[in-house]
Amino acid sequence: MSTIVVTGGTRGLGLGLAQALVERGHRVVVCGTDPDRVAAASTGGVTGMVADVADRDRLQEVWELAVATYGRVDVWINNAGVTHARTPAWRLPAGEARHVVDVNLVGVLNGCAVAVAGMAAQGGGHVWNLEGLGTDGRVVPGLGVYGATKRAVGYLTAALAREVPAGVSAGLLSPGMVVTDLLTYGYSEQERRRSARVLSILADRVETVAPWLADRVVSRARNGARVRWLTPGKIAWRFATSRFTRRDPFTP
């Protein structure tokens, strides 16, 4: 049994992951910015706390809550993330761009700083950062700021894996295309129609991906690890068989 912190664990993939981890016997602490969602998530073995990942002091309090409740933190998952309207980077309002950078990059950096320091003091632990569109360098027009933050997270994680003290490790979790509001946010009707076929082939529901990741966040916690749900081989197979199979991940 491990103690695991999931930032952004009150909705979407984070919530699904927290629930799947509890089902596997782990002790889970989540944080989010919406008090109502935090309260709703704090059931069935999940401990919740209101915290903005852009505030390092507040994340330190999340760490302290987990340690006070369970004695230590074995795994910290920097899952919290937001996207933005699909628009060229130069047209994106400064406030919206800053919010994406604060959550997706500064928030991950804060989580890494808190978790690595705490794990070094306790003698070990593992930090996972979540990949997303842009981590591999792929460019999608209209999502430049989001993609830039995820590209930076990939670099940060690779650097962190070389910097962590003895006993502490870091790696990347890649959930692929998961049907949450982040995946579908900001599509125009024309864009939605144009993307429908690809999404129907590659996207998966939270309840499909979260248990798979939950099985690996402890067993695959090695320095420099990269755990990928949607591998190149799986992508190729899905496209090759798409004429013969029906997939509709957007319908429960």
Tab-separated table of C-alpha atoms in Angstrom:
chain	number	residue	atom	x	y	z
A	1	MET	CA	0.000	0.000	0.000
A	2	SER	CA	1.394	3.383	-1.047
A	3	THR	CA	0.441	6.961	-0.250
A	4	ILE	CA	-0.108	8.891	-3.469
A	5	VAL	CA	-0.827	12.586	-4.088
A	6	VAL	CA	-2.688	13.555	-7.269
A	7	THR	CA	-2.839	17.248	-8.125
A	8	GLY	CA	-5.920	18.226	-10.085
A	9	GLY	CA	-7.493	15.071	-8.712
A	10	THR	CA	-11.049	16.354	-8.396
A	11	ARG	CA	-12.179	16.034	-12.013
A	12	GLY	CA	-11.467	14.274	-15.290
A	13	LEU	CA	-8.523	11.914	-15.512
A	14	GLY	CA	-7.158	12.993	-12.114
A	15	LEU	CA	-10.367	12.002	-10.355
A	16	GLY	CA	-10.561	8.726	-12.275
A	17	LEU	CA	-6.958	7.972	-11.383
A	18	ALA	CA	-7.523	8.764	-7.696
A	19	GLN	CA	-10.537	6.463	-7.559
A	20	ALA	CA	-8.700	3.659	-9.366
A	21	LEU	CA	-5.767	3.952	-6.965
A	22	VAL	CA	-8.059	3.690	-3.933
A	23	GLU	CA	-9.698	0.620	-5.455
A	24	ARG	CA	-6.217	-0.939	-5.574
A	25	GLY	CA	-5.700	-0.332	-1.880
A	26	HIS	CA	-3.600	2.827	-1.998
A	27	ARG	CA	-4.066	5.883	0.205
A	28	VAL	CA	-4.763	8.957	-1.917
A	29	VAL	CA	-4.654	12.709	-1.331
A	30	VAL	CA	-5.987	15.030	-4.039
A	31	CYS	CA	-6.095	18.779	-4.481
A	32	GLY	CA	-8.062	21.153	-6.682
A	33	THR	CA	-9.187	24.771	-6.764
A	34	ASP	CA	-12.958	24.248	-6.576
A	35	PRO	CA	-14.118	23.662	-2.962
A	36	ASP	CA	-17.268	21.835	-4.064
A	37	ARG	CA	-15.318	19.437	-6.269
A	38	VAL	CA	-12.764	18.874	-3.521
A	39	ALA	CA	-15.576	18.018	-1.109
A	40	ALA	CA	-17.203	15.676	-3.617
A	41	ALA	CA	-13.893	13.909	-4.317
A	42	SER	CA	-13.124	13.452	-0.604
A	43	THR	CA	-15.034	10.204	-0.251
A	44	GLY	CA	-14.323	6.512	-0.349
A	45	GLY	CA	-10.785	6.727	1.000
A	46	VAL	CA	-9.696	9.907	-0.831
A	47	THR	CA	-8.499	12.872	1.250
A	48	GLY	CA	-8.953	16.246	-0.441
A	49	MET	CA	-7.651	19.757	0.019
A	50	VAL	CA	-8.265	23.056	-1.768
A	51	ALA	CA	-5.008	24.177	-3.374
A	52	ASP	CA	-3.831	26.056	-6.441
A	53	VAL	CA	-0.738	24.406	-7.932
A	54	ALA	CA	0.595	27.829	-8.911
A	55	ASP	CA	1.020	28.522	-5.171
A	56	ARG	CA	4.036	26.533	-3.927
A	57	ASP	CA	3.276	27.256	-0.279
A	58	ARG	CA	-0.172	25.764	-0.715
A	59	LEU	CA	1.271	22.640	-2.320
A	60	GLN	CA	3.621	22.364	0.632
A	61	GLU	CA	0.509	22.234	2.800
A	62	VAL	CA	-0.838	19.399	0.640
A	63	TRP	CA	2.386	17.495	1.288
A	64	GLU	CA	2.126	18.172	5.023
A	65	LEU	CA	-1.506	16.999	5.083
A	66	ALA	CA	-0.551	13.740	3.390
A	67	VAL	CA	2.361	13.149	5.779
A	68	ALA	CA	0.290	14.056	8.844
A	69	THR	CA	-2.475	11.700	7.732
A	70	TYR	CA	-0.488	8.762	6.380
A	71	GLY	CA	3.109	9.203	7.544
A	72	ARG	CA	4.820	9.716	4.177
A	73	VAL	CA	4.258	10.256	0.449
A	74	ASP	CA	5.458	7.470	-1.829
A	75	VAL	CA	4.283	8.852	-5.173
A	76	TRP	CA	3.388	12.401	-6.260
A	77	ILE	CA	1.516	12.841	-9.565
A	78	ASN	CA	1.536	16.304	-11.163
A	79	ASN	CA	-1.724	15.894	-13.058
A	80	ALA	CA	-3.311	19.366	-12.822
A	81	GLY	CA	-3.633	21.006	-16.224
A	82	VAL	CA	-5.724	23.461	-18.219
A	83	THR	CA	-6.023	24.369	-21.867
A	84	HIS	CA	-7.116	27.506	-23.706
A	85	ALA	CA	-9.294	28.674	-26.566
A	86	ARG	CA	-8.077	27.374	-29.927
A	87	THR	CA	-6.529	30.526	-31.264
A	88	PRO	CA	-3.102	31.647	-32.486
A	89	ALA	CA	-0.711	32.367	-29.636
A	90	TRP	CA	-0.381	36.007	-30.640
A	91	ARG	CA	-4.160	36.462	-30.292
A	92	LEU	CA	-4.523	34.716	-26.952
A	93	PRO	CA	-5.287	37.232	-24.178
A	94	ALA	CA	-2.395	37.725	-21.792
A	95	GLY	CA	-4.406	36.621	-18.771
A	96	GLU	CA	-5.492	33.362	-20.400
A	97	ALA	CA	-1.974	32.597	-21.616
A	98	ARG	CA	-0.531	33.302	-18.162
A	99	HIS	CA	-3.088	31.018	-16.503
A	100	VAL	CA	-2.129	28.106	-18.774
A	101	VAL	CA	1.574	28.648	-18.064
A	102	ASP	CA	0.939	29.020	-14.318
A	103	VAL	CA	-0.959	25.735	-14.051
A	104	ASN	CA	0.740	23.546	-16.666
A	105	LEU	CA	4.352	24.575	-16.137
A	106	VAL	CA	4.781	26.584	-12.940
A	107	GLY	CA	2.380	24.209	-11.193
A	108	VAL	CA	4.410	21.172	-12.256
A	109	LEU	CA	7.646	22.880	-11.211
A	110	ASN	CA	6.108	23.687	-7.806
A	111	GLY	CA	4.890	20.125	-7.365
A	112	CYS	CA	8.308	18.747	-8.273
A	113	ALA	CA	10.052	21.114	-5.862
A	114	VAL	CA	7.787	20.226	-2.945
A	115	ALA	CA	7.753	16.495	-3.623
A	116	VAL	CA	11.462	16.011	-4.326
A	117	ALA	CA	12.488	17.977	-1.229
A	118	GLY	CA	10.085	16.028	0.940
A	119	MET	CA	11.072	12.680	-0.553
A	120	ALA	CA	14.761	13.432	-0.121
A	121	ALA	CA	14.125	14.123	3.566
A	122	GLN	CA	12.098	10.941	4.075
A	123	GLY	CA	14.531	8.748	2.127
A	124	GLY	CA	12.807	8.154	-1.202
A	125	GLY	CA	9.781	8.446	-3.468
A	126	HIS	CA	8.753	8.973	-7.073
A	127	VAL	CA	7.363	11.948	-9.002
A	128	TRP	CA	5.254	11.527	-12.154
A	129	ASN	CA	4.578	14.414	-14.562
A	130	LEU	CA	1.851	14.094	-17.182
A	131	GLU	CA	2.611	14.391	-20.860
A	132	GLY	CA	0.241	16.107	-23.246
A	133	LEU	CA	-0.030	17.496	-26.736
A	134	GLY	CA	3.322	19.104	-27.526
A	135	THR	CA	5.560	16.995	-25.287
A	136	ASP	CA	6.886	15.154	-28.338
A	137	GLY	CA	7.266	18.372	-30.358
A	138	ARG	CA	4.132	17.886	-32.463
A	139	VAL	CA	2.592	21.238	-33.351
A	140	VAL	CA	-1.146	21.908	-33.583
A	141	PRO	CA	-2.024	25.435	-34.742
A	142	GLY	CA	-4.233	27.184	-32.217
A	143	LEU	CA	-2.789	25.302	-29.259
A	144	GLY	CA	0.647	26.873	-29.225
A	145	VAL	CA	0.712	28.007	-25.597
A	146	TYR	CA	-0.682	24.726	-24.271
A	147	GLY	CA	1.747	22.727	-26.409
A	148	ALA	CA	4.672	24.890	-25.339
A	149	THR	CA	3.943	24.188	-21.665
A	150	LYS	CA	3.796	20.439	-22.270
A	151	ARG	CA	7.016	20.550	-24.303
A	152	ALA	CA	8.621	22.301	-21.343
A	153	VAL	CA	7.280	19.677	-18.926
A	154	GLY	CA	9.004	16.975	-20.973
A	155	TYR	CA	12.315	18.811	-20.764
A	156	LEU	CA	11.844	19.563	-17.078
A	157	THR	CA	11.189	15.898	-16.314
A	158	ALA	CA	14.235	14.719	-18.263
A	159	ALA	CA	16.386	17.238	-16.381
A	160	LEU	CA	14.813	16.317	-13.059
A	161	ALA	CA	15.644	12.645	-13.601
A	162	ARG	CA	19.320	13.648	-13.730
A	163	GLU	CA	19.109	15.965	-10.746
A	164	VAL	CA	17.160	14.017	-8.133
A	165	PRO	CA	18.972	12.908	-4.980
A	166	ALA	CA	19.575	9.261	-4.144
A	167	GLY	CA	16.379	7.312	-3.552
A	168	VAL	CA	14.150	9.775	-5.436
A	169	SER	CA	13.053	9.222	-9.039
A	170	ALA	CA	11.009	11.015	-11.702
A	171	GLY	CA	9.247	10.049	-14.916
A	172	LEU	CA	6.500	10.798	-17.426
A	173	LEU	CA	2.976	9.429	-17.620
A	174	SER	CA	1.374	9.636	-21.062
A	175	PRO	CA	-2.398	9.026	-21.004
A	176	GLY	CA	-2.927	9.714	-24.704
A	177	MET	CA	-6.205	11.288	-25.847
A	178	VAL	CA	-8.662	11.037	-22.963
A	179	VAL	CA	-12.245	12.233	-23.275
A	180	THR	CA	-12.361	15.104	-20.804
A	181	ASP	CA	-13.195	18.781	-21.178
A	182	LEU	CA	-9.521	19.442	-21.964
A	183	LEU	CA	-9.723	17.315	-25.109
A	184	THR	CA	-12.878	18.868	-26.498
A	185	TYR	CA	-12.548	22.446	-25.240
A	186	GLY	CA	-12.625	25.262	-27.781
A	187	TYR	CA	-13.590	23.325	-30.912
A	188	SER	CA	-15.695	25.163	-33.444
A	189	GLU	CA	-18.402	23.044	-35.078
A	190	GLN	CA	-16.303	22.853	-38.254
A	191	GLU	CA	-13.221	21.760	-36.322
A	192	ARG	CA	-15.244	19.179	-34.423
A	193	ARG	CA	-16.516	17.624	-37.647
A	194	ARG	CA	-13.035	17.646	-39.169
A	195	SER	CA	-11.498	15.976	-36.118
A	196	ALA	CA	-14.318	13.521	-35.427
A	197	ARG	CA	-12.815	10.535	-37.259
A	198	VAL	CA	-9.362	10.830	-35.695
A	199	LEU	CA	-10.822	11.312	-32.217
A	200	SER	CA	-13.108	8.316	-32.647
A	201	ILE	CA	-10.047	6.192	-33.464
A	202	LEU	CA	-7.567	7.487	-30.882
A	203	ALA	CA	-9.546	8.880	-27.949
A	204	ASP	CA	-10.419	6.790	-24.891
A	205	ARG	CA	-12.656	7.278	-21.887
A	206	VAL	CA	-11.338	8.022	-18.399
A	207	GLU	CA	-12.638	4.694	-17.099
A	208	THR	CA	-10.510	2.899	-19.698
A	209	VAL	CA	-7.233	4.759	-19.195
A	210	ALA	CA	-7.267	5.535	-15.461
A	211	PRO	CA	-7.193	1.904	-14.216
A	212	TRP	CA	-4.388	1.067	-16.652
A	213	LEU	CA	-2.292	3.976	-15.360
A	214	ALA	CA	-3.158	3.149	-11.750
A	215	ASP	CA	-1.670	-0.319	-12.211
A	216	ARG	CA	1.637	1.238	-13.255
A	217	VAL	CA	2.223	4.368	-11.164
A	218	VAL	CA	3.783	2.263	-8.405
A	219	SER	CA	5.090	-0.773	-10.306
A	220	ARG	CA	6.830	1.320	-12.988
A	221	ALA	CA	8.160	4.054	-10.679
A	222	ARG	CA	11.754	4.108	-11.882
A	223	ASN	CA	13.972	7.072	-12.660
A	224	GLY	CA	13.511	8.281	-16.217
A	225	ALA	CA	10.510	5.987	-16.798
A	226	ARG	CA	7.979	6.853	-19.469
A	227	VAL	CA	4.655	5.052	-19.262
A	228	ARG	CA	2.569	5.435	-22.434
A	229	TRP	CA	-1.005	4.299	-22.947
A	230	LEU	CA	-1.262	5.307	-26.594
A	231	THR	CA	1.935	3.851	-28.047
A	232	PRO	CA	2.959	4.216	-31.719
A	233	GLY	CA	2.112	0.542	-32.226
A	234	LYS	CA	-1.367	0.972	-30.769
A	235	ILE	CA	-1.961	4.052	-32.915
A	236	ALA	CA	-0.934	2.190	-36.072
A	237	TRP	CA	-3.129	-0.786	-35.195
A	238	ARG	CA	-6.176	1.380	-34.549
A	239	PHE	CA	-5.854	3.172	-37.864
A	240	ALA	CA	-5.222	-0.105	-39.692
A	241	THR	CA	-8.349	-1.701	-38.227
A	242	SER	CA	-10.577	1.386	-38.125
A	243	ARG	CA	-12.544	0.287	-41.209
A	244	PHE	CA	-13.583	-2.893	-39.445
A	245	THR	CA	-14.273	-1.659	-35.929
A	246	ARG	CA	-16.660	0.846	-34.429
A	247	ARG	CA	-15.425	3.079	-31.626
A	248	ASP	CA	-17.386	5.901	-30.047
A	249	PRO	CA	-15.526	7.011	-26.920
A	250	PHE	CA	-17.766	10.053	-26.568
A	251	THR	CA	-20.902	8.023	-25.849
A	252	PRO	CA	-21.114	6.336	-22.409
